[in-house]
Coordinates of C-alpha atoms in Angstrom, one line a residue:
X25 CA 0.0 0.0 0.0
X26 CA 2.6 2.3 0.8
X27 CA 4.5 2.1 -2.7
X28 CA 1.2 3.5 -4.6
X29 CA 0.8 6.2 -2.0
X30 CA 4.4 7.2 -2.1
X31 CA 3.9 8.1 -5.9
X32 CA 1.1 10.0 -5.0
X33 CA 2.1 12.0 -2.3
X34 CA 5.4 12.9 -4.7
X35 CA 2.9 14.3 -7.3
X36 CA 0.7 15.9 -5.0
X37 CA 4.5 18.2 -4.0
X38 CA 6.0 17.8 -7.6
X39 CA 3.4 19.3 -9.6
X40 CA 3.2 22.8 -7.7
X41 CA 7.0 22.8 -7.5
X42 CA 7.0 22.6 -11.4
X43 CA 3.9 24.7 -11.8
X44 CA 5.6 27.9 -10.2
X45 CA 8.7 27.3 -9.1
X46 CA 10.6 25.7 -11.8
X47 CA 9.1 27.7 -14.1
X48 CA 10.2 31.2 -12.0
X49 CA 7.2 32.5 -10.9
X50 CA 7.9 32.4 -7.8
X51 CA 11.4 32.5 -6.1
X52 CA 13.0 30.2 -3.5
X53 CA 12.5 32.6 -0.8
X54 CA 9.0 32.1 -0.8
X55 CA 9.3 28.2 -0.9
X56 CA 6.8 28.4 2.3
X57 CA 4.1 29.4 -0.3
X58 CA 3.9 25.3 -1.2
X59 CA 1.6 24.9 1.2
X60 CA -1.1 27.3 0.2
X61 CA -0.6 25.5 -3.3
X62 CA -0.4 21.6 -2.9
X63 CA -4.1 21.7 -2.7
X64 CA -5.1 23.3 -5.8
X65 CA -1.9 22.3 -8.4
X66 CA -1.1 18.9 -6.3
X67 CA -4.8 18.0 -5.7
X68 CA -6.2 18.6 -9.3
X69 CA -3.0 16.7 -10.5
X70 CA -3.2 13.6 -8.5
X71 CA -7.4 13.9 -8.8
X72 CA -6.8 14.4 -12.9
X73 CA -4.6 11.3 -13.0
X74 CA -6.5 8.9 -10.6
X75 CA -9.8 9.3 -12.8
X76 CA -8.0 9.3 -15.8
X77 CA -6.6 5.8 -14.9
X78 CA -9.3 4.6 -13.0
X79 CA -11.4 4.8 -16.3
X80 CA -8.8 4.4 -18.3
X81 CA -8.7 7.3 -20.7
X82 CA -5.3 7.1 -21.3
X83 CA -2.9 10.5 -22.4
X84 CA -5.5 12.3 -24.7
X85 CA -7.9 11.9 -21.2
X86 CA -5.4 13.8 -19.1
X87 CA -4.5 16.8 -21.7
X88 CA -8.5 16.9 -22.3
X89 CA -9.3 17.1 -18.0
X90 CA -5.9 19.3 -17.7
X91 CA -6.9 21.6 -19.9
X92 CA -10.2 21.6 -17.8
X93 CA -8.7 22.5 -14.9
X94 CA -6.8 25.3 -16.4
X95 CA -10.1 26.8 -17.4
X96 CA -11.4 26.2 -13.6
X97 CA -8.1 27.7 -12.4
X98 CA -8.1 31.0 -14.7
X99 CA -11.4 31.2 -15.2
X100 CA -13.2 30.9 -11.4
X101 CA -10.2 31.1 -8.9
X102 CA -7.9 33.7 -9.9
X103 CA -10.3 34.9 -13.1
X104 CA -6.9 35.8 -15.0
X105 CA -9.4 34.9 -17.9
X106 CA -11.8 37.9 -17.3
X107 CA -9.9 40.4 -15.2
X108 CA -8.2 43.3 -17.8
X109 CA -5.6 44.0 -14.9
X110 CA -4.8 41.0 -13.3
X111 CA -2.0 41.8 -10.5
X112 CA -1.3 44.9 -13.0
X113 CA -0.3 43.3 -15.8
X114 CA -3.0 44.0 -18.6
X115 CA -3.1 40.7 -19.8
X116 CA -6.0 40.6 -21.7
X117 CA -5.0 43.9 -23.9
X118 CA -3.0 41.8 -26.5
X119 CA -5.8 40.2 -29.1
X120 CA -8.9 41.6 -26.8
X121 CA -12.2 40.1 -27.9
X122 CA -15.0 42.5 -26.5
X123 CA -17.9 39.8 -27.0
X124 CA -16.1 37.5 -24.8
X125 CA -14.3 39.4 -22.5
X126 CA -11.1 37.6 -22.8
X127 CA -8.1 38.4 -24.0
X128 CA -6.9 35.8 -27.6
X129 CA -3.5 35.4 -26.9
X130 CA -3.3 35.2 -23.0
X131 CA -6.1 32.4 -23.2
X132 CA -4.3 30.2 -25.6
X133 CA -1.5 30.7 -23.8
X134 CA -1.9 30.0 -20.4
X135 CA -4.7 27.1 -21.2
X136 CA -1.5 25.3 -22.6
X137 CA 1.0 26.2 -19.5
X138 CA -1.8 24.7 -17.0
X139 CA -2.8 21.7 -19.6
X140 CA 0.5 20.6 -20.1
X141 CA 3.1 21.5 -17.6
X142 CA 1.2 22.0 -14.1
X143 CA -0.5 18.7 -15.2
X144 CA 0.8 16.5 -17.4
X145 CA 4.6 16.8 -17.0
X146 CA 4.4 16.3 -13.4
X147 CA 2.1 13.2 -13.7
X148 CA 4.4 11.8 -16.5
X149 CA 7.9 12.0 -14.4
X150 CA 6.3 10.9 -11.5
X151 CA 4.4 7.6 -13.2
X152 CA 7.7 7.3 -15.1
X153 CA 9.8 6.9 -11.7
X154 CA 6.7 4.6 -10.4
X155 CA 5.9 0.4 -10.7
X156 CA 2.5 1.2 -11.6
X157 CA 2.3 4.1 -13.8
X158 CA -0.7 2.7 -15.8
X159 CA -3.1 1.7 -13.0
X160 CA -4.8 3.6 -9.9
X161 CA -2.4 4.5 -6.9
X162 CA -5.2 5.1 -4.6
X163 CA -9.0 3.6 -3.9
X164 CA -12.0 5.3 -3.1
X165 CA -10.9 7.2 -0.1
X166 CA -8.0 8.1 -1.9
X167 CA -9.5 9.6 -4.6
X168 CA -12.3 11.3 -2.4
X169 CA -9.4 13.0 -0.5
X170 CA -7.8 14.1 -3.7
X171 CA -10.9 15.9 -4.8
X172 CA -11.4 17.6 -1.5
X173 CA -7.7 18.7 -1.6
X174 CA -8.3 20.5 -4.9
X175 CA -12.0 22.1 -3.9
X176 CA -9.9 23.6 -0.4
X177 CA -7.0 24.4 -2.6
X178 CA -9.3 26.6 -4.9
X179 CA -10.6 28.9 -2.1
X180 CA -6.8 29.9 -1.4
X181 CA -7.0 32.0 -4.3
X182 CA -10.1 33.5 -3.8
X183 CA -9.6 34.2 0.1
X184 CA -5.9 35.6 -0.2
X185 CA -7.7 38.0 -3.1
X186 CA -10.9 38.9 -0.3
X187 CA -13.1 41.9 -1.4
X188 CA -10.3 42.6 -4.2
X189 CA -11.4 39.8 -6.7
X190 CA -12.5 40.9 -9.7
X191 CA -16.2 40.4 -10.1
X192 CA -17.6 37.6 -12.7
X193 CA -20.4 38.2 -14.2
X194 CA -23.2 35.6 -14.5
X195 CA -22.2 34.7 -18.4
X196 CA -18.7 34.7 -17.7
X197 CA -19.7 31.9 -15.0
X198 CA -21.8 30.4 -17.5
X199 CA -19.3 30.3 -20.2
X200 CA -16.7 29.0 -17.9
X201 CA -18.5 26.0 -16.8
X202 CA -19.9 25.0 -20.1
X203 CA -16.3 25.1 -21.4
X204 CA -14.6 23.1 -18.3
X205 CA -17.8 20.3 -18.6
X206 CA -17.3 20.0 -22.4
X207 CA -13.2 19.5 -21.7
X208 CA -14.2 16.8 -19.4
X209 CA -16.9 15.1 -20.8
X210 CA -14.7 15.3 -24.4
X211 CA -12.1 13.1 -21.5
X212 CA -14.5 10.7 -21.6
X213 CA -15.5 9.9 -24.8
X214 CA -11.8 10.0 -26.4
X215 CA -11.6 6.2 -25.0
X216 CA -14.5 6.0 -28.4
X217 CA -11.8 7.4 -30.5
X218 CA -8.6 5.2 -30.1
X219 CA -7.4 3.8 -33.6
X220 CA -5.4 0.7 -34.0
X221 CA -2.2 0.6 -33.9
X222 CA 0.2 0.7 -37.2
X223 CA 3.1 -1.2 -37.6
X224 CA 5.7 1.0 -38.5
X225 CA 8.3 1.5 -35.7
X226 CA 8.0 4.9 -34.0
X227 CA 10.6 7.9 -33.8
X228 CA 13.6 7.2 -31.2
X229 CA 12.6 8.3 -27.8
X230 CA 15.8 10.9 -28.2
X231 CA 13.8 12.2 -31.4
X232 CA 10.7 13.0 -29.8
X233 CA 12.9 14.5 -26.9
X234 CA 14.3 17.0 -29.1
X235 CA 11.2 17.8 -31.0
X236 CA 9.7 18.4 -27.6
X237 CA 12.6 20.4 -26.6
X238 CA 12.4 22.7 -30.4
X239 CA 8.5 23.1 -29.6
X240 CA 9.3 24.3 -26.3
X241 CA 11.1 26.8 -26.7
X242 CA 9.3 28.3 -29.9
X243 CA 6.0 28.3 -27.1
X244 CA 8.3 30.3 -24.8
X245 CA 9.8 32.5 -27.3
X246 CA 7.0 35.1 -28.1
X247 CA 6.7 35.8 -24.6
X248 CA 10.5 36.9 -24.5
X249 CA 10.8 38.8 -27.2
X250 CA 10.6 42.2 -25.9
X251 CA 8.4 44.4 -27.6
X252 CA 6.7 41.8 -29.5
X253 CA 2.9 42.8 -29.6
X254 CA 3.5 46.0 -30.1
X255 CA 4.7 44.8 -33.6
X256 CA 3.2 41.6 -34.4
X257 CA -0.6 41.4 -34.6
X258 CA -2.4 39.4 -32.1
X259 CA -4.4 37.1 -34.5
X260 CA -0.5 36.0 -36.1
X261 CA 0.7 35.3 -32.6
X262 CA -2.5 33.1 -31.3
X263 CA -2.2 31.8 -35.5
X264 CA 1.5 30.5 -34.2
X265 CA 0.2 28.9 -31.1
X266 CA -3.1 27.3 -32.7
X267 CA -0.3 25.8 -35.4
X268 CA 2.1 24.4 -32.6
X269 CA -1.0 22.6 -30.7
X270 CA -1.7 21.1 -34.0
X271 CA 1.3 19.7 -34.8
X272 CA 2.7 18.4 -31.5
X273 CA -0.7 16.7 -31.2
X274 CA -0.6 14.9 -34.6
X275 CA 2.9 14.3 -34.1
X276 CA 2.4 12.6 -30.7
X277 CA -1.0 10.7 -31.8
X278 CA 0.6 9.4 -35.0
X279 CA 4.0 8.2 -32.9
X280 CA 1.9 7.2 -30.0
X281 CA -0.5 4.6 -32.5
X282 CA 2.7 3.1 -33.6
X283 CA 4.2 -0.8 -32.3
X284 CA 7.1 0.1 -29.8
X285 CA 5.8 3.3 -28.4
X286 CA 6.4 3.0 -24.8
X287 CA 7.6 4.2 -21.5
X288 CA 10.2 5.7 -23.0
X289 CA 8.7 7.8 -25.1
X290 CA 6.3 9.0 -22.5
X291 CA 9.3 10.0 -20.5
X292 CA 11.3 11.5 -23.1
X293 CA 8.3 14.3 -23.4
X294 CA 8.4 14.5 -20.2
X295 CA 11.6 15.2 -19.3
X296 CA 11.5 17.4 -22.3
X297 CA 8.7 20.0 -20.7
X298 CA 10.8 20.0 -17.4
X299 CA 13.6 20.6 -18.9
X300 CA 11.9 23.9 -20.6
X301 CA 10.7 25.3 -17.3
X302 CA 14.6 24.7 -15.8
X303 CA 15.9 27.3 -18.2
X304 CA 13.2 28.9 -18.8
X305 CA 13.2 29.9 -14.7
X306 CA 16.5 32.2 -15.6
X307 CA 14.7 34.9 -17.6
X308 CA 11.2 34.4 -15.8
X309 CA 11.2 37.5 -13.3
X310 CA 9.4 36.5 -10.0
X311 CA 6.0 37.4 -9.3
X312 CA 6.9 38.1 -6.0
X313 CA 9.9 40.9 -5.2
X314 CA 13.3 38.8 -4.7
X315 CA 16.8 39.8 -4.6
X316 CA 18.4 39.1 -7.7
X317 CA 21.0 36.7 -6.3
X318 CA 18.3 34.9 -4.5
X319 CA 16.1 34.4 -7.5
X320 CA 19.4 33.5 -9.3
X321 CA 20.1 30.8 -6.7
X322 CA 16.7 29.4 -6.8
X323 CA 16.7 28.8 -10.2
X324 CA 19.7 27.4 -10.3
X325 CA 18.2 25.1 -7.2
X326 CA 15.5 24.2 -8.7
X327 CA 17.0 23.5 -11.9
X328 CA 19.6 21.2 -10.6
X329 CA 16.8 19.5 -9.1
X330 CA 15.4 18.5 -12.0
X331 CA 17.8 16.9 -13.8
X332 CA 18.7 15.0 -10.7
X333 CA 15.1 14.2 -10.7
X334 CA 15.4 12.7 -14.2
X335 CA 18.5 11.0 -13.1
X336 CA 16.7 9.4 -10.8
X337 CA 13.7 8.8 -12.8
X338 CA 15.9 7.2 -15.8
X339 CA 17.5 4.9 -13.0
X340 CA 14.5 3.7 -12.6
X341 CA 13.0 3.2 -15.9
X342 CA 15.9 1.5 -16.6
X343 CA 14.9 -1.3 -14.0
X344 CA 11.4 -1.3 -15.1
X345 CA 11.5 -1.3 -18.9
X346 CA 15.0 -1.9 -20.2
X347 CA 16.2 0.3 -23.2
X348 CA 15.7 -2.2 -26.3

Protein backbone atom coordinates (compact mmCIF):
# COMPACT_ATOMS: atom_id res chain seq x y z
CA UNK A 1 0.00 0.00 0.00
CA UNK A 2 2.57 2.34 0.84
CA UNK A 3 4.54 2.11 -2.69
CA UNK A 4 1.19 3.51 -4.56
CA UNK A 5 0.84 6.21 -2.03
CA UNK A 6 4.37 7.16 -2.07
CA UNK A 7 3.86 8.11 -5.92
CA UNK A 8 1.09 10.03 -4.99
CA UNK A 9 2.12 12.05 -2.34
CA UNK A 10 5.39 12.92 -4.74
CA UNK A 11 2.94 14.26 -7.29
CA UNK A 12 0.72 15.94 -4.98
CA UNK A 13 4.49 18.22 -3.97
CA UNK A 14 5.97 17.81 -7.57
CA UNK A 15 3.37 19.27 -9.62
CA UNK A 16 3.23 22.83 -7.68
CA UNK A 17 7.02 22.75 -7.48
CA UNK A 18 6.98 22.56 -11.44
CA UNK A 19 3.93 24.72 -11.84
CA UNK A 20 5.55 27.93 -10.17
CA UNK A 21 8.66 27.34 -9.11
CA UNK A 22 10.58 25.66 -11.78
CA UNK A 23 9.15 27.73 -14.14
CA UNK A 24 10.24 31.16 -11.99
CA UNK A 25 7.20 32.52 -10.95
CA UNK A 26 7.88 32.36 -7.81
CA UNK A 27 11.36 32.51 -6.15
CA UNK A 28 12.96 30.16 -3.54
CA UNK A 29 12.55 32.61 -0.75
CA UNK A 30 8.99 32.07 -0.84
CA UNK A 31 9.26 28.18 -0.92
CA UNK A 32 6.80 28.40 2.30
CA UNK A 33 4.14 29.40 -0.34
CA UNK A 34 3.93 25.35 -1.18
CA UNK A 35 1.63 24.88 1.20
CA UNK A 36 -1.06 27.26 0.23
CA UNK A 37 -0.58 25.54 -3.26
CA UNK A 38 -0.40 21.60 -2.91
CA UNK A 39 -4.07 21.67 -2.74
CA UNK A 40 -5.09 23.29 -5.79
CA UNK A 41 -1.91 22.27 -8.44
CA UNK A 42 -1.10 18.92 -6.30
CA UNK A 43 -4.76 17.98 -5.73
CA UNK A 44 -6.18 18.61 -9.26
CA UNK A 45 -2.99 16.68 -10.50
CA UNK A 46 -3.17 13.64 -8.49
CA UNK A 47 -7.38 13.93 -8.82
CA UNK A 48 -6.75 14.39 -12.85
CA UNK A 49 -4.56 11.30 -12.96
CA UNK A 50 -6.54 8.93 -10.64
CA UNK A 51 -9.79 9.32 -12.76
CA UNK A 52 -7.98 9.28 -15.82
CA UNK A 53 -6.63 5.84 -14.87
CA UNK A 54 -9.30 4.60 -12.96
CA UNK A 55 -11.38 4.81 -16.26
CA UNK A 56 -8.77 4.35 -18.26
CA UNK A 57 -8.74 7.33 -20.70
CA UNK A 58 -5.28 7.07 -21.33
CA UNK A 59 -2.86 10.48 -22.35
CA UNK A 60 -5.50 12.32 -24.66
CA UNK A 61 -7.90 11.95 -21.23
CA UNK A 62 -5.45 13.80 -19.05
CA UNK A 63 -4.52 16.84 -21.68
CA UNK A 64 -8.45 16.92 -22.27
CA UNK A 65 -9.34 17.08 -17.97
CA UNK A 66 -5.89 19.28 -17.69
CA UNK A 67 -6.92 21.64 -19.92
CA UNK A 68 -10.20 21.62 -17.83
CA UNK A 69 -8.72 22.53 -14.87
CA UNK A 70 -6.82 25.31 -16.40
CA UNK A 71 -10.08 26.78 -17.44
CA UNK A 72 -11.44 26.17 -13.61
CA UNK A 73 -8.13 27.71 -12.41
CA UNK A 74 -8.07 31.04 -14.66
CA UNK A 75 -11.39 31.25 -15.19
CA UNK A 76 -13.16 30.85 -11.41
CA UNK A 77 -10.24 31.09 -8.90
CA UNK A 78 -7.88 33.67 -9.93
CA UNK A 79 -10.32 34.90 -13.11
CA UNK A 80 -6.85 35.83 -15.05
CA UNK A 81 -9.36 34.92 -17.91
CA UNK A 82 -11.76 37.87 -17.35
CA UNK A 83 -9.88 40.38 -15.17
CA UNK A 84 -8.18 43.26 -17.78
CA UNK A 85 -5.64 44.00 -14.89
CA UNK A 86 -4.81 40.99 -13.28
CA UNK A 87 -2.05 41.84 -10.46
CA UNK A 88 -1.31 44.93 -13.00
CA UNK A 89 -0.34 43.34 -15.85
CA UNK A 90 -2.99 44.04 -18.64
CA UNK A 91 -3.14 40.73 -19.77
CA UNK A 92 -6.01 40.62 -21.75
CA UNK A 93 -5.03 43.89 -23.85
CA UNK A 94 -3.04 41.84 -26.52
CA UNK A 95 -5.77 40.25 -29.13
CA UNK A 96 -8.92 41.56 -26.80
CA UNK A 97 -12.25 40.10 -27.95
CA UNK A 98 -14.98 42.53 -26.50
CA UNK A 99 -17.86 39.80 -26.96
CA UNK A 100 -16.09 37.50 -24.79
CA UNK A 101 -14.29 39.43 -22.52
CA UNK A 102 -11.15 37.60 -22.76
CA UNK A 103 -8.06 38.45 -23.98
CA UNK A 104 -6.90 35.79 -27.59
CA UNK A 105 -3.49 35.44 -26.92
CA UNK A 106 -3.28 35.19 -22.97
CA UNK A 107 -6.08 32.40 -23.17
CA UNK A 108 -4.34 30.24 -25.64
CA UNK A 109 -1.45 30.67 -23.79
CA UNK A 110 -1.92 29.95 -20.40
CA UNK A 111 -4.75 27.15 -21.21
CA UNK A 112 -1.55 25.30 -22.62
CA UNK A 113 0.96 26.21 -19.52
CA UNK A 114 -1.76 24.68 -17.01
CA UNK A 115 -2.84 21.66 -19.64
CA UNK A 116 0.52 20.64 -20.06
CA UNK A 117 3.09 21.54 -17.61
CA UNK A 118 1.21 21.95 -14.09
CA UNK A 119 -0.51 18.67 -15.16
CA UNK A 120 0.82 16.52 -17.40
CA UNK A 121 4.61 16.78 -16.97
CA UNK A 122 4.37 16.28 -13.41
CA UNK A 123 2.11 13.20 -13.72
CA UNK A 124 4.41 11.80 -16.50
CA UNK A 125 7.86 11.97 -14.36
CA UNK A 126 6.32 10.90 -11.55
CA UNK A 127 4.43 7.56 -13.19
CA UNK A 128 7.70 7.26 -15.11
CA UNK A 129 9.82 6.88 -11.70
CA UNK A 130 6.69 4.60 -10.42
CA UNK A 131 5.94 0.40 -10.71
CA UNK A 132 2.45 1.22 -11.60
CA UNK A 133 2.28 4.15 -13.85
CA UNK A 134 -0.66 2.69 -15.78
CA UNK A 135 -3.06 1.72 -12.98
CA UNK A 136 -4.82 3.62 -9.93
CA UNK A 137 -2.37 4.45 -6.90
CA UNK A 138 -5.16 5.15 -4.61
CA UNK A 139 -8.99 3.62 -3.91
CA UNK A 140 -12.05 5.29 -3.13
CA UNK A 141 -10.92 7.22 -0.10
CA UNK A 142 -7.97 8.12 -1.94
CA UNK A 143 -9.53 9.57 -4.65
CA UNK A 144 -12.32 11.29 -2.38
CA UNK A 145 -9.40 12.95 -0.54
CA UNK A 146 -7.80 14.12 -3.70
CA UNK A 147 -10.89 15.90 -4.75
CA UNK A 148 -11.39 17.57 -1.48
CA UNK A 149 -7.67 18.71 -1.57
CA UNK A 150 -8.27 20.47 -4.93
CA UNK A 151 -12.05 22.12 -3.88
CA UNK A 152 -9.94 23.61 -0.41
CA UNK A 153 -7.02 24.43 -2.63
CA UNK A 154 -9.33 26.61 -4.93
CA UNK A 155 -10.58 28.89 -2.07
CA UNK A 156 -6.79 29.91 -1.41
CA UNK A 157 -6.96 32.00 -4.27
CA UNK A 158 -10.10 33.55 -3.84
CA UNK A 159 -9.64 34.25 0.12
CA UNK A 160 -5.93 35.63 -0.17
CA UNK A 161 -7.70 38.01 -3.08
CA UNK A 162 -10.91 38.86 -0.30
CA UNK A 163 -13.11 41.89 -1.44
CA UNK A 164 -10.27 42.61 -4.23
CA UNK A 165 -11.36 39.82 -6.69
CA UNK A 166 -12.55 40.88 -9.74
CA UNK A 167 -16.25 40.41 -10.08
CA UNK A 168 -17.62 37.63 -12.67
CA UNK A 169 -20.38 38.17 -14.24
CA UNK A 170 -23.20 35.64 -14.51
CA UNK A 171 -22.22 34.75 -18.36
CA UNK A 172 -18.71 34.65 -17.68
CA UNK A 173 -19.72 31.92 -15.04
CA UNK A 174 -21.78 30.40 -17.46
CA UNK A 175 -19.33 30.30 -20.24
CA UNK A 176 -16.75 29.03 -17.87
CA UNK A 177 -18.51 26.03 -16.78
CA UNK A 178 -19.88 25.05 -20.06
CA UNK A 179 -16.33 25.13 -21.35
CA UNK A 180 -14.55 23.12 -18.31
CA UNK A 181 -17.78 20.33 -18.56
CA UNK A 182 -17.29 20.00 -22.41
CA UNK A 183 -13.19 19.47 -21.66
CA UNK A 184 -14.17 16.80 -19.45
CA UNK A 185 -16.92 15.14 -20.77
CA UNK A 186 -14.68 15.25 -24.36
CA UNK A 187 -12.13 13.12 -21.51
CA UNK A 188 -14.46 10.69 -21.56
CA UNK A 189 -15.52 9.92 -24.81
CA UNK A 190 -11.81 10.01 -26.36
CA UNK A 191 -11.62 6.25 -25.03
CA UNK A 192 -14.47 5.98 -28.44
CA UNK A 193 -11.77 7.39 -30.49
CA UNK A 194 -8.61 5.16 -30.07
CA UNK A 195 -7.40 3.83 -33.62
CA UNK A 196 -5.36 0.66 -34.00
CA UNK A 197 -2.23 0.64 -33.87
CA UNK A 198 0.19 0.75 -37.23
CA UNK A 199 3.08 -1.24 -37.61
CA UNK A 200 5.68 1.05 -38.55
CA UNK A 201 8.33 1.54 -35.74
CA UNK A 202 8.04 4.93 -34.01
CA UNK A 203 10.62 7.85 -33.84
CA UNK A 204 13.58 7.15 -31.22
CA UNK A 205 12.56 8.25 -27.83
CA UNK A 206 15.77 10.92 -28.16
CA UNK A 207 13.83 12.21 -31.39
CA UNK A 208 10.68 12.99 -29.79
CA UNK A 209 12.92 14.54 -26.91
CA UNK A 210 14.35 16.98 -29.08
CA UNK A 211 11.20 17.81 -31.02
CA UNK A 212 9.66 18.43 -27.62
CA UNK A 213 12.57 20.37 -26.55
CA UNK A 214 12.40 22.72 -30.37
CA UNK A 215 8.47 23.06 -29.63
CA UNK A 216 9.26 24.28 -26.32
CA UNK A 217 11.13 26.83 -26.71
CA UNK A 218 9.32 28.34 -29.86
CA UNK A 219 6.03 28.32 -27.08
CA UNK A 220 8.33 30.32 -24.80
CA UNK A 221 9.80 32.48 -27.29
CA UNK A 222 6.98 35.07 -28.11
CA UNK A 223 6.66 35.83 -24.57
CA UNK A 224 10.52 36.86 -24.47
CA UNK A 225 10.81 38.81 -27.22
CA UNK A 226 10.60 42.17 -25.93
CA UNK A 227 8.44 44.41 -27.55
CA UNK A 228 6.67 41.77 -29.49
CA UNK A 229 2.94 42.83 -29.61
CA UNK A 230 3.45 46.04 -30.08
CA UNK A 231 4.66 44.78 -33.56
CA UNK A 232 3.25 41.64 -34.38
CA UNK A 233 -0.55 41.43 -34.58
CA UNK A 234 -2.43 39.38 -32.05
CA UNK A 235 -4.42 37.08 -34.52
CA UNK A 236 -0.48 36.01 -36.08
CA UNK A 237 0.68 35.30 -32.56
CA UNK A 238 -2.49 33.15 -31.33
CA UNK A 239 -2.23 31.79 -35.49
CA UNK A 240 1.47 30.50 -34.23
CA UNK A 241 0.17 28.95 -31.10
CA UNK A 242 -3.10 27.28 -32.66
CA UNK A 243 -0.28 25.81 -35.43
CA UNK A 244 2.07 24.45 -32.62
CA UNK A 245 -0.97 22.63 -30.74
CA UNK A 246 -1.71 21.10 -33.98
CA UNK A 247 1.27 19.71 -34.83
CA UNK A 248 2.70 18.36 -31.48
CA UNK A 249 -0.67 16.75 -31.22
CA UNK A 250 -0.60 14.94 -34.65
CA UNK A 251 2.89 14.27 -34.14
CA UNK A 252 2.39 12.56 -30.74
CA UNK A 253 -0.98 10.71 -31.85
CA UNK A 254 0.59 9.42 -35.02
CA UNK A 255 3.96 8.22 -32.86
CA UNK A 256 1.87 7.17 -30.00
CA UNK A 257 -0.51 4.59 -32.47
CA UNK A 258 2.68 3.08 -33.62
CA UNK A 259 4.24 -0.77 -32.28
CA UNK A 260 7.05 0.06 -29.75
CA UNK A 261 5.83 3.25 -28.45
CA UNK A 262 6.41 3.02 -24.83
CA UNK A 263 7.60 4.23 -21.47
CA UNK A 264 10.23 5.72 -22.95
CA UNK A 265 8.69 7.75 -25.12
CA UNK A 266 6.26 9.02 -22.48
CA UNK A 267 9.28 10.04 -20.46
CA UNK A 268 11.35 11.48 -23.08
CA UNK A 269 8.34 14.28 -23.44
CA UNK A 270 8.35 14.53 -20.22
CA UNK A 271 11.61 15.24 -19.29
CA UNK A 272 11.45 17.44 -22.25
CA UNK A 273 8.73 19.98 -20.66
CA UNK A 274 10.76 19.95 -17.45
CA UNK A 275 13.62 20.59 -18.91
CA UNK A 276 11.86 23.88 -20.64
CA UNK A 277 10.66 25.32 -17.30
CA UNK A 278 14.57 24.69 -15.82
CA UNK A 279 15.88 27.25 -18.19
CA UNK A 280 13.19 28.88 -18.79
CA UNK A 281 13.22 29.85 -14.71
CA UNK A 282 16.55 32.18 -15.60
CA UNK A 283 14.67 34.90 -17.61
CA UNK A 284 11.19 34.44 -15.76
CA UNK A 285 11.21 37.47 -13.33
CA UNK A 286 9.36 36.46 -10.00
CA UNK A 287 6.03 37.38 -9.29
CA UNK A 288 6.90 38.15 -6.01
CA UNK A 289 9.88 40.90 -5.16
CA UNK A 290 13.29 38.80 -4.73
CA UNK A 291 16.83 39.83 -4.60
CA UNK A 292 18.42 39.05 -7.68
CA UNK A 293 21.01 36.71 -6.29
CA UNK A 294 18.25 34.89 -4.48
CA UNK A 295 16.14 34.44 -7.46
CA UNK A 296 19.41 33.51 -9.29
CA UNK A 297 20.13 30.75 -6.71
CA UNK A 298 16.66 29.39 -6.76
CA UNK A 299 16.73 28.78 -10.18
CA UNK A 300 19.71 27.41 -10.31
CA UNK A 301 18.25 25.13 -7.15
CA UNK A 302 15.48 24.24 -8.69
CA UNK A 303 16.99 23.53 -11.90
CA UNK A 304 19.59 21.21 -10.61
CA UNK A 305 16.78 19.46 -9.14
CA UNK A 306 15.44 18.52 -12.00
CA UNK A 307 17.84 16.87 -13.80
CA UNK A 308 18.66 14.98 -10.72
CA UNK A 309 15.06 14.25 -10.72
CA UNK A 310 15.40 12.67 -14.18
CA UNK A 311 18.51 11.04 -13.10
CA UNK A 312 16.75 9.41 -10.83
CA UNK A 313 13.73 8.85 -12.83
CA UNK A 314 15.90 7.21 -15.77
CA UNK A 315 17.52 4.89 -12.95
CA UNK A 316 14.50 3.72 -12.61
CA UNK A 317 12.95 3.16 -15.90
CA UNK A 318 15.90 1.49 -16.64
CA UNK A 319 14.90 -1.31 -13.97
CA UNK A 320 11.42 -1.28 -15.14
CA UNK A 321 11.55 -1.35 -18.90
CA UNK A 322 15.02 -1.90 -20.17
CA UNK A 323 16.16 0.33 -23.20
CA UNK A 324 15.74 -2.18 -26.31
Amino acid sequence: MFKRILPALGLLVLAPLVGEYLLGNIAINALPMIIGLIPLYGGGALLIREVARRWRLGWPGIILLGLAYAVIEEGLLTRSLFDPDYVGLRLLDYGFIPALGIGAYWTVFVLAIHGVWSIAVPISIVEAGSRGPDTPWLGKVGLTVSAVLFLLGGAVPIALAGPAIYPLSAAQITWTLITAVALIIAAFLSVRFRRPLLSAAPASPWTVFAIAIAAGLAFWLPTMAGKLQSIVPAWITVGFYLALYATMTLLILRWSRRMGWGPWHRFALGAAGLVTYAWHGFPQPPSFPAPAHVDLMGNAVFALAALGLLAFVVVRLRRTAPPT
